[in-house]
Short mmCIF file of C-alpha atoms in Angstrom, two decimals:
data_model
loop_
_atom_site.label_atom_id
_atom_site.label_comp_id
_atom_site.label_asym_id
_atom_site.label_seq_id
_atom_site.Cartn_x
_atom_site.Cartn_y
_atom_site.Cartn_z
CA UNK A 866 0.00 0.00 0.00
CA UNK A 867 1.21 3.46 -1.04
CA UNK A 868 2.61 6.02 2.17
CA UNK A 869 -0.02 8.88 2.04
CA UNK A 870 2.86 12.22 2.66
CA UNK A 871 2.25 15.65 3.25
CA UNK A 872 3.60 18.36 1.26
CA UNK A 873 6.26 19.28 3.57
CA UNK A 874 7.26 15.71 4.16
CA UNK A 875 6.99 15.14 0.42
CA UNK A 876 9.42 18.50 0.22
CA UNK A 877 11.94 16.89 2.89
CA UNK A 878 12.39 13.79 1.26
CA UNK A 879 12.89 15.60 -1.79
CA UNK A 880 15.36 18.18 -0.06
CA UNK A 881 17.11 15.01 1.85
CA UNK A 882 17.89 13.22 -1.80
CA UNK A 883 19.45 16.19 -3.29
CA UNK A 884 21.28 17.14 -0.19
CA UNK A 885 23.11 13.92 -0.09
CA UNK A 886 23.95 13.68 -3.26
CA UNK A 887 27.65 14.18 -4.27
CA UNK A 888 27.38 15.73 -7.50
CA UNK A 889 25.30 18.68 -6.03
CA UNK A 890 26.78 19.15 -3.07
CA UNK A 891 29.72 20.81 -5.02
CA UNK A 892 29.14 21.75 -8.79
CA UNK A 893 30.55 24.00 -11.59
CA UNK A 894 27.49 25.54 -13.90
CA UNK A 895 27.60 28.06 -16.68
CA UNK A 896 24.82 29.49 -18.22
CA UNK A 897 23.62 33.40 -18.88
CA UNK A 898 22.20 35.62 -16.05
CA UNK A 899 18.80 36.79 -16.24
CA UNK A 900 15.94 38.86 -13.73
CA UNK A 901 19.33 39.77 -11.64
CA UNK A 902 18.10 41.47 -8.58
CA UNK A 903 19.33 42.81 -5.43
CA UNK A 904 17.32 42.24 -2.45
CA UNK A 905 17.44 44.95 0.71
CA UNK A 906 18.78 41.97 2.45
CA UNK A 907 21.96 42.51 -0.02
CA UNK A 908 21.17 38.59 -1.53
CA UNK A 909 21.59 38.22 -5.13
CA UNK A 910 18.84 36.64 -6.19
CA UNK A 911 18.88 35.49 -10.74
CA UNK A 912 18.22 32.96 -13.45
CA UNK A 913 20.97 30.77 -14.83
CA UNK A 914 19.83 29.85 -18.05
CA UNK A 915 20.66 28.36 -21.64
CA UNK A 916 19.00 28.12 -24.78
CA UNK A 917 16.71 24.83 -23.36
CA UNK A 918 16.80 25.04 -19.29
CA UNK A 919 16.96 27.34 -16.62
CA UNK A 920 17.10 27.32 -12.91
CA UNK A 921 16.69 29.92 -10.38
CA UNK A 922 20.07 30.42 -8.45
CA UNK A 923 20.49 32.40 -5.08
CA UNK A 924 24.11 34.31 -4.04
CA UNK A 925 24.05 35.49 -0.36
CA UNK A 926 25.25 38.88 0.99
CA UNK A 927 28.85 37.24 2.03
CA UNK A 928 29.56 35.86 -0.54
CA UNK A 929 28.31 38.28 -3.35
CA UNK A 930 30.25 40.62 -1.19
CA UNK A 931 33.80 39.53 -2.41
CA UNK A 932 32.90 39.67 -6.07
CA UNK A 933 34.89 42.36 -7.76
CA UNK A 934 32.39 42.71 -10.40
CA UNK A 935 28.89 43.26 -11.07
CA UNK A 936 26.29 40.79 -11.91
CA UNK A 937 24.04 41.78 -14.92
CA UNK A 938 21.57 40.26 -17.27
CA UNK A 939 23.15 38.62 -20.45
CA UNK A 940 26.41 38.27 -18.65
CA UNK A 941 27.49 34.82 -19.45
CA UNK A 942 28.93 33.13 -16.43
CA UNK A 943 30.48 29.67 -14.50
CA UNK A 944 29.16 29.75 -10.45
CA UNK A 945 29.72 27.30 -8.14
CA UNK A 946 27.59 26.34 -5.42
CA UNK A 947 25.02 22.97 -4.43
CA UNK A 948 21.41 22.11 -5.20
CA UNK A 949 18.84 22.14 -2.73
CA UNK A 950 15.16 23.04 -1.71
CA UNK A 951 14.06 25.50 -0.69
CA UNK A 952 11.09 24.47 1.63
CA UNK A 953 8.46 27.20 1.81
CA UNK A 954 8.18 26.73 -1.95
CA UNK A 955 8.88 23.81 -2.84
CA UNK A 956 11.50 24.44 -5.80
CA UNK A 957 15.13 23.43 -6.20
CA UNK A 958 17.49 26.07 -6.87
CA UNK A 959 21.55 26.61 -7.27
CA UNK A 960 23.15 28.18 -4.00
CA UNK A 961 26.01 30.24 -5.61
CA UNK A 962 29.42 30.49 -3.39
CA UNK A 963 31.38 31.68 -6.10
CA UNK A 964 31.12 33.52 -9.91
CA UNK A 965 33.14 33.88 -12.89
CA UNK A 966 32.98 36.13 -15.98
CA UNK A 967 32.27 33.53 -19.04
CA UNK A 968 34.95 34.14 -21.22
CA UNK A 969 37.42 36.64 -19.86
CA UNK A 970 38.65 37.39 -15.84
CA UNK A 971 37.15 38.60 -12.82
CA UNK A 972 39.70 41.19 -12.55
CA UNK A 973 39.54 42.54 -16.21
CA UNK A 974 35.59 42.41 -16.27
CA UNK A 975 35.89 44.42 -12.86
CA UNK A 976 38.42 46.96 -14.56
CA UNK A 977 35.77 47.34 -17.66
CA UNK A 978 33.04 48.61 -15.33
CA UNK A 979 34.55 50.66 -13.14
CA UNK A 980 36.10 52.39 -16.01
CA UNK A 981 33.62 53.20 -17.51
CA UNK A 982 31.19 54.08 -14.79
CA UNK A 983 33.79 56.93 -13.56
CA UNK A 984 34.03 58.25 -17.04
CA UNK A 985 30.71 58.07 -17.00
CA UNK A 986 30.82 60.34 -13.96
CA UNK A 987 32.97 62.65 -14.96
CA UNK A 988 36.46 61.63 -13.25
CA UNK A 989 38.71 61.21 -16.26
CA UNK A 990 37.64 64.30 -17.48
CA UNK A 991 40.12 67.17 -18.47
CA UNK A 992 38.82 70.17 -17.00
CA UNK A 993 39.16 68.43 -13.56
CA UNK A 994 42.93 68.20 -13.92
CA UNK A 995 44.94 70.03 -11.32
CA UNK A 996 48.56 71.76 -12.74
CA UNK A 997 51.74 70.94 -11.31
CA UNK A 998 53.40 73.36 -9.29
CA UNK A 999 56.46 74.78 -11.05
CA UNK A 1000 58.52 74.36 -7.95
CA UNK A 1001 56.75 72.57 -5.18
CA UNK A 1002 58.49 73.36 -1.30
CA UNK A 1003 57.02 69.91 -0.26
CA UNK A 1004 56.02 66.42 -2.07
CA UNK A 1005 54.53 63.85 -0.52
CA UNK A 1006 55.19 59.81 -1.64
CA UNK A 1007 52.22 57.31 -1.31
CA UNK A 1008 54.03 54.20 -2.08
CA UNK A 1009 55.28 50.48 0.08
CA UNK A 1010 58.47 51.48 2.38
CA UNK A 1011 60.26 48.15 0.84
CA UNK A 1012 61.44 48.00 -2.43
CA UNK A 1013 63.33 49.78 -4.73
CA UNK A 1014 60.50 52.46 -5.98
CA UNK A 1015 60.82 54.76 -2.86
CA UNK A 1016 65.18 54.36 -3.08
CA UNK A 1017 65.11 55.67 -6.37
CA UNK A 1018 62.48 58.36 -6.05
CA UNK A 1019 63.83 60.04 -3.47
CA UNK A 1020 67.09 59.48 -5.01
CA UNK A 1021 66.19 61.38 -8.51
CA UNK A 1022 64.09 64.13 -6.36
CA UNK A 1023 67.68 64.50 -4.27
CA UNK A 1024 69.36 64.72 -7.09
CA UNK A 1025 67.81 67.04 -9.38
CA UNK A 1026 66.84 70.04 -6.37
CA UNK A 1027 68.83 68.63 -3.07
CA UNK A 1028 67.59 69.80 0.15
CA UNK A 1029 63.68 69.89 -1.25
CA UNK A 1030 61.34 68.07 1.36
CA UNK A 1031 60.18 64.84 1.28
CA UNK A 1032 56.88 63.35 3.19
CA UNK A 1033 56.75 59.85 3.05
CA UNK A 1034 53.35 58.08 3.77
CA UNK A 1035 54.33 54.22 4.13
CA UNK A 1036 51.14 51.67 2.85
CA UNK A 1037 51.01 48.63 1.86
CA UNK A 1038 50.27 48.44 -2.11
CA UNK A 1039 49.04 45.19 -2.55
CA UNK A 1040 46.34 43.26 -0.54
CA UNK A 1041 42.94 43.25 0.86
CA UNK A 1042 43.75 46.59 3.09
CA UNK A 1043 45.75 48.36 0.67
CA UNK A 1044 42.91 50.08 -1.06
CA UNK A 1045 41.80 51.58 2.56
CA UNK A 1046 45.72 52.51 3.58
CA UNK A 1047 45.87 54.11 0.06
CA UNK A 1048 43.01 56.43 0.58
CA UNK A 1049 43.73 57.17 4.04
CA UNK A 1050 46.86 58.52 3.15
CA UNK A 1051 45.60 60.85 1.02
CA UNK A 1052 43.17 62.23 2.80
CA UNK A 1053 45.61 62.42 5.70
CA UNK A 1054 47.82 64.89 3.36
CA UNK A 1055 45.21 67.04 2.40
CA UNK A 1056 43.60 67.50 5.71
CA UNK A 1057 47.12 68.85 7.00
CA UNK A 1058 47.87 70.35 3.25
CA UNK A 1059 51.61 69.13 3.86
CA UNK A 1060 52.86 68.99 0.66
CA UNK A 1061 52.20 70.91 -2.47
CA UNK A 1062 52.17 67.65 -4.77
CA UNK A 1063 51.38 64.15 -4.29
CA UNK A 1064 52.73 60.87 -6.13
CA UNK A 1065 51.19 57.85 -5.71
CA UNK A 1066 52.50 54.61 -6.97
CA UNK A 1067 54.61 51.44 -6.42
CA UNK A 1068 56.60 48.99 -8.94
CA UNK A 1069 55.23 47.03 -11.56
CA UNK A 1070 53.46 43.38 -11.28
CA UNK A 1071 50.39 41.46 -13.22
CA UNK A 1072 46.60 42.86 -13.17
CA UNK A 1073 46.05 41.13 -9.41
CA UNK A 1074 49.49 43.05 -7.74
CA UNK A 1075 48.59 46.16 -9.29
CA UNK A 1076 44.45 46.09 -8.23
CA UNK A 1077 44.45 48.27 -5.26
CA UNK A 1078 45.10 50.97 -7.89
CA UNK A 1079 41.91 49.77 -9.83
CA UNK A 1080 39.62 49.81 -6.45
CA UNK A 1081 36.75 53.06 -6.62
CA UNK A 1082 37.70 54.06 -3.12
CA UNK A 1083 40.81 54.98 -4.47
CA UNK A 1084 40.29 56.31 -7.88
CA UNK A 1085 37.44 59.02 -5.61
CA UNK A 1086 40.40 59.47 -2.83
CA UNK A 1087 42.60 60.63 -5.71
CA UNK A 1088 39.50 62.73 -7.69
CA UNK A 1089 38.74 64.11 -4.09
CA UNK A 1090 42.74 65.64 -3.48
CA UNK A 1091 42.35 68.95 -3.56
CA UNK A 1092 46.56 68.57 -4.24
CA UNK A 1093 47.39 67.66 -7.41
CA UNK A 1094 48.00 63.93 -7.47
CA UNK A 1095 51.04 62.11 -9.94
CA UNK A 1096 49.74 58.49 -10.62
CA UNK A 1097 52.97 56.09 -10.90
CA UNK A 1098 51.91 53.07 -10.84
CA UNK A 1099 53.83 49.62 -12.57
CA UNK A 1100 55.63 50.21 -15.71
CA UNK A 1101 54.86 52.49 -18.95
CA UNK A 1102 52.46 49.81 -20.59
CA UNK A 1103 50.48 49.44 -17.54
CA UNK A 1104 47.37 51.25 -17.37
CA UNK A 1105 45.02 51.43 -14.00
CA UNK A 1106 42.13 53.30 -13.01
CA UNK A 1107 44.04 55.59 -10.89
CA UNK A 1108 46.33 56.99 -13.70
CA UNK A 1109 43.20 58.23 -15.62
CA UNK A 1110 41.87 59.60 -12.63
CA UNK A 1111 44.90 61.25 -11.31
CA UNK A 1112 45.55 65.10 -12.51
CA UNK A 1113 48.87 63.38 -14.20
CA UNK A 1114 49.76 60.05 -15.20
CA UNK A 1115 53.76 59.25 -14.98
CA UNK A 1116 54.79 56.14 -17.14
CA UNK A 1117 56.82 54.82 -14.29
CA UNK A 1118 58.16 56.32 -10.50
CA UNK A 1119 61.30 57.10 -11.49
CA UNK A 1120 59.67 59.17 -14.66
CA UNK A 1121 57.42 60.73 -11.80
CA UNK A 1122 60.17 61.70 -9.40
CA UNK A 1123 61.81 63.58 -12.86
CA UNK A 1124 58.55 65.11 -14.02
CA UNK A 1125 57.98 66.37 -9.91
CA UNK A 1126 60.95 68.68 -9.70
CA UNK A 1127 63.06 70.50 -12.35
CA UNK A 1128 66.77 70.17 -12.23
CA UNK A 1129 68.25 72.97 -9.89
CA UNK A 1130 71.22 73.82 -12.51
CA UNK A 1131 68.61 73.95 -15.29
CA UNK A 1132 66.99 76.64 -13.10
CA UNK A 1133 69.71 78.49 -12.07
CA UNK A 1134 70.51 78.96 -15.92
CA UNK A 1135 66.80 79.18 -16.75
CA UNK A 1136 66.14 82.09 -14.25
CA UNK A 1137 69.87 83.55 -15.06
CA UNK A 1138 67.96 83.69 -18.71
CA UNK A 1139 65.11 85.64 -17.58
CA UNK A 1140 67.30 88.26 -15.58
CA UNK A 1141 69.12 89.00 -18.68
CA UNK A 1142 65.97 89.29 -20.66
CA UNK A 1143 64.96 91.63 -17.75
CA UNK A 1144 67.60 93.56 -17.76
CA UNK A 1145 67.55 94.04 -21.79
CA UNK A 1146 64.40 94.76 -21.33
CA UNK A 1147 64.74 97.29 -18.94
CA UNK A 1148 68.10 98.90 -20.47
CA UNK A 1149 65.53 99.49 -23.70
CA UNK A 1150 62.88 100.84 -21.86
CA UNK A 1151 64.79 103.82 -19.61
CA UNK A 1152 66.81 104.44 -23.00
CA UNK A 1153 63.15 105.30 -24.59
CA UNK A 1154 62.17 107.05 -21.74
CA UNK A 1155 65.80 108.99 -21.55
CA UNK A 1156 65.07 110.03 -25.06
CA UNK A 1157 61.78 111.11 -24.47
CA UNK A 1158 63.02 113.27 -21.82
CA UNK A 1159 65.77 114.89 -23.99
CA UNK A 1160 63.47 116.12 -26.47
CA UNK A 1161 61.07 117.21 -23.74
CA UNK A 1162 63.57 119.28 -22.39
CA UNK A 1163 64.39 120.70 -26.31
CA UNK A 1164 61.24 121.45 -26.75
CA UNK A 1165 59.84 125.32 -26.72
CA UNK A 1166 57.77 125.25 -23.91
CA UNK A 1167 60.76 124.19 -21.54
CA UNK A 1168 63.69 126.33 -23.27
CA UNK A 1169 61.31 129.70 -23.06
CA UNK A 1170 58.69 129.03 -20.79
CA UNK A 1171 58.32 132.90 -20.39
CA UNK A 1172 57.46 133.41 -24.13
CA UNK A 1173 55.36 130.94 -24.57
CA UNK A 1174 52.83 131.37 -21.11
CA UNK A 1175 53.58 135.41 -21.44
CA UNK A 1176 53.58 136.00 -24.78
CA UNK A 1177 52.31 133.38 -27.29
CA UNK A 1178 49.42 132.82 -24.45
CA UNK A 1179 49.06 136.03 -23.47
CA UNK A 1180 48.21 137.64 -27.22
CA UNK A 1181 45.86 134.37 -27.18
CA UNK A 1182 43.98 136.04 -24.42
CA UNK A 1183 43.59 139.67 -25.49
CA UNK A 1184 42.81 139.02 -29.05
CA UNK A 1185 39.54 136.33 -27.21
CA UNK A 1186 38.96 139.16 -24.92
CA UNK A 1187 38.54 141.67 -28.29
CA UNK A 1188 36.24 139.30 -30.06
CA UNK A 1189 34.02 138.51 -26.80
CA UNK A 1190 33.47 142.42 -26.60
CA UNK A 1191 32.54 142.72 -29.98
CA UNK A 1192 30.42 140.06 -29.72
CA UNK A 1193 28.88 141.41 -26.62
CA UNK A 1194 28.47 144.96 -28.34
CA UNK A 1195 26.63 143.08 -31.45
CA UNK A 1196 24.05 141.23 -29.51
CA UNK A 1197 23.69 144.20 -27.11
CA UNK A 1198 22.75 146.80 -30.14
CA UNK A 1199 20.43 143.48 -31.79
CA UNK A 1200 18.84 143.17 -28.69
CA UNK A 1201 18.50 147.45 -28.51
CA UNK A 1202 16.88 147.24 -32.39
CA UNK A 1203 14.36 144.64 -31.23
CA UNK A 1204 13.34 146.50 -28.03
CA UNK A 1205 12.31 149.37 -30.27
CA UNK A 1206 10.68 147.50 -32.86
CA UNK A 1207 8.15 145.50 -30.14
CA UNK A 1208 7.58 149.16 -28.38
CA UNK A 1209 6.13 150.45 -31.17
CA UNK A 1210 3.89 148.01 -32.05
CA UNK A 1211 3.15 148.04 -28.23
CA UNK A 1212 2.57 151.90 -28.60
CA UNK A 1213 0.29 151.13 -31.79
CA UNK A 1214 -1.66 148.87 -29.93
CA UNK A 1215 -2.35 150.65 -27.20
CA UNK A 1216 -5.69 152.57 -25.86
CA UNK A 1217 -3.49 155.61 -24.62
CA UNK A 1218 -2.37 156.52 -28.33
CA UNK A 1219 -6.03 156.17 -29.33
CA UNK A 1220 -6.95 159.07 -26.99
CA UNK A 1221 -4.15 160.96 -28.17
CA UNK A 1222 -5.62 161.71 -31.55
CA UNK A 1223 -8.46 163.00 -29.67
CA UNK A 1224 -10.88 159.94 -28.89
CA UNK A 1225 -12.38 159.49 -25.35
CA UNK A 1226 -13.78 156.10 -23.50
CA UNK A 1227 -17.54 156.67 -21.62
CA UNK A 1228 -18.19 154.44 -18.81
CA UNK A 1229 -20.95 154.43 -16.50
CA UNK A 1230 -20.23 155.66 -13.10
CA UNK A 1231 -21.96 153.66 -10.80
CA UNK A 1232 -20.99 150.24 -12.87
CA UNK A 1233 -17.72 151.10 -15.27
CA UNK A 1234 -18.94 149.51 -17.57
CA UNK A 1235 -18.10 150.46 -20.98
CA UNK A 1236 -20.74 152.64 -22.77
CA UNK A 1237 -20.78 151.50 -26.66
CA UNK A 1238 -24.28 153.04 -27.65
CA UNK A 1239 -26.37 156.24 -26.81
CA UNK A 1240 -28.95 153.98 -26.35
CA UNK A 1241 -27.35 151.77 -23.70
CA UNK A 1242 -28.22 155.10 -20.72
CA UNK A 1243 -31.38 157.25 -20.02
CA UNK A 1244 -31.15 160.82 -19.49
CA UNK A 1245 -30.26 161.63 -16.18
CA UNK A 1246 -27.59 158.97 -15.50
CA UNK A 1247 -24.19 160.02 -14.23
CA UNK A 1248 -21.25 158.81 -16.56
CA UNK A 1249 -17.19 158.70 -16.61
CA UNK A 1250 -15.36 159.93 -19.89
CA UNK A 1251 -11.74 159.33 -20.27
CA UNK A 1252 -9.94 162.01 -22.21
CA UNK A 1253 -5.87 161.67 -23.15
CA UNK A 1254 -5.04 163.95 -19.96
CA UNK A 1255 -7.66 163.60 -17.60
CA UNK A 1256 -11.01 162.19 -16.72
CA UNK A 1257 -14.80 164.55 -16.82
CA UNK A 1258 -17.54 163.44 -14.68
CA UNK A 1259 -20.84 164.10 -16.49
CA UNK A 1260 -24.71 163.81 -16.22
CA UNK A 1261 -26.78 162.64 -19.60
CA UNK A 1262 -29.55 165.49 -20.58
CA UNK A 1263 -30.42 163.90 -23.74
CA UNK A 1264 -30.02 160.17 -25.61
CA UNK A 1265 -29.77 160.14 -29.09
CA UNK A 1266 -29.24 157.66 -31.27
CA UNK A 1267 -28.36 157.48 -35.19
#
């Protein structure tokens, strides 16, 4: 007779088979990535699929936390993990321990994105570059304090300007903590702005020696220096994120140490150059100014000063003060001519030279109001008549009118 199960025994049994089983317990896959997604819980949780099959494959938060790339869909990849159930739902999936870029490294995949997500943001871009100081008091070396990259820098920089001083920030440049010891070196600079220029390197080595230099948290501590930053990192046909972040990318150290600091002979006869130049230049310009001060003192107005302010000047003045009294005479008699033309139109116009020729004006004498017509009063009213010298005060005997 058959065992009647429950689901979840029925899922245990199932879960028990696959757990035991050698060949899932520890198992290669490759397939393409698809739904990738990110849970709060930082779990990776995707499809591994090929053209026929796919199964749904968990990566927890440790372990996806070591990958140096990202997961996305398309990517083809080879994980490693086991097979088991998962109980609430009753599905088998692949529990991923480790991941591998399909077809090229972990490293170089890794390189490829974060390249291109800083251009993206701006950080290899030009107008972000810092100069170079001409002559820098201090310069500070981010580099291992074993090998032979910190001998010769220091021995180049001593050479080419002795006496210039050196701050040297010992990290380690390869390993889990060198990113971190990197970047805390450089902000540790900055925040006590003790040098004027920073290199950063170490010697050369394969993609894996040379990764703390491809890490974001130090391609952003470099971007974030607010002193410029030389990136010298492995030799001149290794590139790494930091040298196309940095404000200047040296080939090698020893190229960096040369490109830091100019030779001090070199500047001695460079700046002995310029003080001739100044000095040429300054012999030319008094001579100009010497010769414009000999013909000043040729000139007329300094050889007879007298003659010119007394006598050139002074026959200036009376001959302006002749033609601003003629002037002033002119508008005076224009002004005289049009004075007597507007008084006698004024005298033409006016009443009094009307009662000269023997005219008279009658007003009434209560009212003075202007008497026009005999009609206008009755006999026996009183009325005013204005005469050229003179007024008469009279009483009407008789109205008549024409």
């Amino acid at each position: 007779m058959l065992k009647l199960l429950t689901v979840s025994e029925l899922t245990g049994h199932i879960k028990n088979l696959l757990d035991n089983d050698p060949l899932l317990l520890n198992l290669w896959v490759k397939g393409e990535i698809s739904n990738c997604k990110q849970a709060a819980s930082g779990h990776l949780y995707f499809t591994l699929k090929d053209e026929f099959c796919s199964i749904k494959a968990v990566m927890f938060r440790s372990r996806g936390r070591r990958l140096l790339f990202q997961p996305e869909d398309g990517m083809a990849v080879r994980v490693r993990g086991y097979v088991s159930v998962y109980p609430r739902d009753g599905t088998y999936q692949l529990y991923v321990e480790e991941m591998e870029p399909e077809g090229t490294g972990a490293l170089y995949l890794a390189f490829e994105q974060l390249k291109q997500k800083l251009e993206k943001e701006g950080l290899f871009a030009r107008e972000h570059k810092k100069k170079l100081p001409l002559l820098p008091r201090r310069i500070g070396i981010v580099t291992s304090p074993t090998g032979a990259v910190l001998r010769d820098m220091v021995k180049i920089i001593r050479r080419r300007w002795p006496g210039l001083q050196i701050i040297f920030v010992p990290v380690p440049v390869q390993g889990e903590s060198a990113p971190r010891e990197v970047a805390r070196a450089l902000h540790w600079l900055n925040r006590l702005r003790a040098c004027d220029v920073i290199i950063v390197g170490r010697g050369g080595g394969s993609l894996e020696e040379l990764w703390a230099f491809n890490t974001e948290l130090v391609a952003r501590s470099i971007f974030a220096s607010g002193i410029p930053v030389i990136s010298a990192v492995g030799h001149e046909t290794d590139f790494t994120i930091a040298d196309w972040v940095a404000d200047v990318r040296a080939p090698t150290p020893s190229a960096a140490a040369e490109m830091v600091v100019p030779v001090r002979e070199e500047m001695a006869r460079y700046l002995g150059l310029l003080e001739g130049r100044l000095l040429r230049a300054m012999r030319e310009k008094l001579q100009t100014y010497r010769s414009r001060l000999d013909a000043c003192r040729q000139s007329r107005v300094f050889r007879y000063p007298v003659d010119v302010l007394c006598g050139f000047r002074g026959q200036m003045v009376d001959d302006l003060f002749r033609r601003l009294n003629r002037a002033m005479e002119q508008y005076r008699l224009h002004q005289q001519s049009r004075l007597a033309l507007l008084s006698g139109q004024l005298q033409a116009l006016s009443p009094l030279a009307t009662l000269a020729r023997g005219y008279s004006i009658c007003t009434r004498a209560d009212t003075g109001e202007v008497v026009r017509r005999a009609g206008e009063v009755a006999p026996g009213e009183r009325v005013q008549v204005k005469l050229y010298h003179g007024r008469l005060s009279c009483q009407v005997e008789e109205s008549i009118t024409e």
